[in-house]
Short mmCIF file of C-alpha atoms and ligand atoms in Angstrom, two decimals:
data_model
loop_
_atom_site.label_atom_id
_atom_site.label_comp_id
_atom_site.label_asym_id
_atom_site.label_seq_id
_atom_site.Cartn_x
_atom_site.Cartn_y
_atom_site.Cartn_z
CA MET A 257 33.79 8.97 6.45
CA THR A 258 31.73 12.15 6.41
CA ASP A 259 28.53 12.01 8.44
CA ILE A 260 25.44 11.58 6.23
CA LEU A 261 23.59 14.46 7.89
CA ASP A 262 26.58 16.76 7.26
CA ILE A 263 26.47 15.72 3.59
CA ALA A 264 22.70 16.31 3.48
CA ARG A 265 23.13 19.70 5.18
CA GLU A 266 25.69 20.84 2.62
CA LYS A 267 23.94 19.46 -0.46
CA ALA A 268 20.25 19.94 0.32
CA LEU A 269 20.24 22.88 2.69
CA GLU A 270 23.19 24.98 1.53
CA ASN A 271 23.31 24.15 -2.18
CA GLY A 272 19.70 23.15 -2.85
CA GLU A 273 20.88 19.91 -4.49
CA GLY A 274 19.27 16.46 -4.29
CA LEU A 275 21.05 13.54 -2.64
CA ASN A 276 22.17 10.55 -4.70
CA LYS A 277 20.72 7.05 -4.28
CA ASP A 278 23.40 5.79 -1.86
CA GLU A 279 23.02 8.88 0.29
CA LEU A 280 19.24 8.50 0.37
CA VAL A 281 19.62 4.87 1.49
CA GLN A 282 21.89 6.04 4.30
CA ILE A 283 19.28 8.61 5.33
CA LEU A 284 16.57 5.92 5.34
CA ASN A 285 18.74 3.71 7.55
CA ILE A 286 19.68 6.42 10.03
CA GLU A 287 19.60 5.40 13.70
CA ASP A 288 16.32 6.05 15.52
CA GLU A 289 18.00 8.34 18.05
CA ARG A 290 19.09 10.67 15.22
CA LEU A 291 15.56 11.12 13.84
CA PRO A 292 14.98 14.47 15.65
CA GLU A 293 18.20 15.80 14.02
CA LEU A 294 17.03 14.54 10.61
CA LEU A 295 13.56 16.06 11.03
CA ASP A 296 15.07 19.37 12.09
CA LEU A 297 17.26 19.39 8.96
CA ALA A 298 14.28 18.48 6.73
CA HIS A 299 12.33 21.35 8.29
CA GLN A 300 15.18 23.80 7.62
CA VAL A 301 15.43 22.63 3.99
CA ARG A 302 11.70 23.13 3.52
CA ILE A 303 11.69 26.62 5.06
CA LYS A 304 14.74 27.73 3.07
CA HIS A 305 13.77 26.33 -0.32
CA CYS A 306 9.95 26.24 -0.23
CA GLY A 307 9.03 28.96 2.27
CA VAL A 308 6.57 28.76 5.13
CA ASP A 309 3.36 28.53 3.09
CA VAL A 310 1.43 25.27 3.02
CA SER A 311 -1.33 24.12 0.66
CA LEU A 312 -4.54 22.76 2.14
CA GLU A 313 -6.33 19.77 0.66
CA GLY A 314 -9.88 18.69 1.44
CA ILE A 315 -10.52 14.97 1.24
CA ILE A 316 -13.69 12.96 0.83
CA SER A 317 -14.32 9.23 0.81
CA LEU A 318 -16.49 8.38 -2.18
CA LYS A 319 -16.62 4.76 -1.08
CA THR A 320 -15.86 3.91 2.53
CA GLY A 321 -15.45 0.39 3.96
CA GLY A 322 -16.65 -2.88 2.46
CA CYS A 323 -13.38 -3.49 0.56
CA PRO A 324 -13.09 -7.15 -0.53
CA GLU A 325 -9.32 -7.22 0.11
CA ASP A 326 -8.01 -8.83 3.31
CA CYS A 327 -5.42 -6.27 4.44
CA HIS A 328 -5.47 -7.12 8.15
CA PHE A 329 -4.38 -3.67 9.32
CA CYS A 330 -7.13 -1.82 7.44
CA SER A 331 -10.44 -0.94 9.07
CA GLN A 332 -12.01 -0.63 5.60
CA SER A 333 -11.64 -4.30 4.73
CA GLY A 334 -15.09 -5.91 4.66
CA LEU A 335 -13.63 -9.26 5.78
CA PHE A 336 -13.05 -8.39 9.44
CA GLU A 337 -15.01 -6.95 12.33
CA SER A 338 -14.79 -3.17 12.08
CA PRO A 339 -16.95 -0.24 13.15
CA VAL A 340 -16.48 1.19 9.62
CA ARG A 341 -19.69 0.67 7.63
CA ALA A 342 -19.77 0.52 3.82
CA VAL A 343 -21.00 3.90 2.55
CA THR A 344 -21.04 5.38 -0.96
CA LEU A 345 -21.64 9.10 -1.53
CA ASP A 346 -23.63 10.60 -4.36
CA ILE A 347 -22.47 13.36 -6.71
CA ASN A 348 -24.29 16.16 -4.84
CA GLU A 349 -22.58 15.19 -1.60
CA LEU A 350 -19.21 15.33 -3.33
CA VAL A 351 -19.92 18.77 -4.81
CA GLU A 352 -21.01 20.04 -1.38
CA ALA A 353 -17.84 18.66 0.22
CA ALA A 354 -15.72 20.35 -2.46
CA LYS A 355 -17.50 23.66 -1.78
CA GLN A 356 -16.83 23.29 1.95
CA SER A 357 -13.15 22.58 1.24
CA GLU A 358 -12.89 25.69 -0.92
CA LYS A 359 -14.58 27.79 1.79
CA MET A 360 -12.03 26.55 4.32
CA GLY A 361 -9.17 27.73 2.08
CA ALA A 362 -8.24 24.44 0.41
CA SER A 363 -6.75 24.66 -3.07
CA GLU A 364 -7.18 20.96 -3.76
CA PHE A 365 -9.93 18.40 -3.21
CA CYS A 366 -9.14 14.67 -3.17
CA ILE A 367 -11.66 11.93 -3.97
CA VAL A 368 -10.72 8.61 -2.35
CA ALA A 369 -12.24 5.12 -2.37
CA ALA A 370 -11.58 1.97 -0.33
CA VAL A 371 -10.71 -0.36 -3.19
CA LYS A 372 -7.69 -2.28 -4.44
CA GLY A 373 -8.19 -0.56 -7.78
CA PRO A 374 -11.07 1.17 -9.55
CA THR A 375 -13.65 -0.60 -11.71
CA GLN A 376 -14.87 1.19 -14.83
CA GLN A 377 -18.11 1.90 -12.95
CA LEU A 378 -16.17 3.69 -10.19
CA LEU A 379 -14.14 5.65 -12.76
CA ASP A 380 -17.38 6.70 -14.47
CA GLN A 381 -18.70 7.95 -11.11
CA VAL A 382 -15.48 9.87 -10.52
CA ALA A 383 -15.71 11.40 -14.00
CA GLU A 384 -19.25 12.55 -13.27
CA ALA A 385 -18.18 13.97 -9.91
CA VAL A 386 -15.17 15.79 -11.42
CA THR A 387 -17.35 17.42 -14.07
CA ALA A 388 -19.97 18.46 -11.48
CA ILE A 389 -17.31 19.87 -9.13
CA GLN A 390 -15.53 21.75 -11.92
CA GLU A 391 -18.81 23.40 -12.93
CA GLU A 392 -19.40 24.81 -9.45
CA VAL A 393 -16.13 24.99 -7.55
CA ASP A 394 -12.77 26.60 -8.31
CA ILE A 395 -10.51 23.87 -6.91
CA SER A 396 -7.92 21.38 -8.21
CA ILE A 397 -9.05 17.78 -8.03
CA SER A 398 -6.94 14.82 -7.02
CA ALA A 399 -7.81 11.16 -6.47
CA SER A 400 -6.79 8.09 -4.52
CA LEU A 401 -8.47 4.97 -5.91
CA GLY A 402 -5.87 2.24 -5.44
CA ILE A 403 -3.72 0.59 -8.10
CA LEU A 404 -4.27 1.97 -11.63
CA THR A 405 -3.57 0.62 -15.07
CA ARG A 406 -1.94 3.07 -17.50
CA ASP A 407 -5.23 3.45 -19.31
CA GLN A 408 -7.03 4.30 -16.05
CA ALA A 409 -4.35 6.86 -15.19
CA ARG A 410 -4.85 8.44 -18.62
CA GLN A 411 -8.63 8.47 -18.12
CA LEU A 412 -8.23 10.29 -14.80
CA ALA A 413 -5.85 12.84 -16.32
CA LYS A 414 -8.27 13.41 -19.20
CA MET A 415 -11.15 14.07 -16.79
CA GLY A 416 -9.09 16.79 -15.11
CA VAL A 417 -7.66 14.95 -12.08
CA SER A 418 -4.37 16.76 -11.57
CA ARG A 419 -2.70 14.64 -8.89
CA TYR A 420 -2.84 11.00 -7.81
CA ASN A 421 -2.10 9.65 -4.35
CA HIS A 422 -1.35 6.05 -3.42
CA ASN A 423 -0.21 4.83 -0.02
CA PHE A 424 2.04 1.78 0.10
CA GLU A 425 1.18 -0.26 3.17
CA THR A 426 1.84 -3.86 4.07
CA ALA A 427 2.81 -6.00 7.05
CA GLU A 428 6.45 -5.72 8.12
CA SER A 429 6.95 -9.42 7.23
CA PHE A 430 6.40 -8.46 3.53
CA PHE A 431 8.93 -5.60 3.52
CA PRO A 432 11.81 -7.73 2.09
CA ALA A 433 9.59 -8.61 -0.90
CA TRP A 434 9.29 -4.94 -1.98
S1 SF4 B 189 -7.09 -2.59 -0.55
FE1 SF4 B 189 -6.90 -0.60 0.56
S2 SF4 B 189 -8.95 -0.14 1.29
FE2 SF4 B 189 -8.95 -2.32 0.73
S3 SF4 B 189 -8.53 -3.43 2.64
FE3 SF4 B 189 -6.55 -3.09 1.59
S4 SF4 B 189 -5.72 -1.16 2.40
FE4 SF4 B 189 -7.92 -1.26 2.95
#
């Protein structure tokens, strides 16, 4: 059987092709001691097919801490002892942060909030912030506000949010349920 990294080298690096589902599963299950080899290959694929340039993104927390969810690993949950205090920024602070990001060379500015998903009130605040930023700063805007409904995703797109980020995190004991 051909080694999975040899397959990945030929398809992704040499031919610029994607791997199929079975091959990707093999890559995900690769032995820990082969990770440096895998990372080196991933780096070569990036350099060859995407070049050396990177995009910078500025990030600001619109709402930090005080989340009502009980994710035990997260310092932003309000249910456990944590040095993270609940803080909410106002629109001017967001515009200033976006300006700073642009000055530092960022092409994108991401608005994040410690929530399971946004309320309409939070989405309204984001809409106001996006409008204010777009009036003063030449930067793409992205967001990370937890789990969205389709309608909320559409609302964000309509306001001019061009990219959405969502981390998937849970305790290892829940992995088989995903
Ligand atoms: S929902 Fe997100 S922000 Fe809230 S406690 Fe869980 S991981 Fe943290």
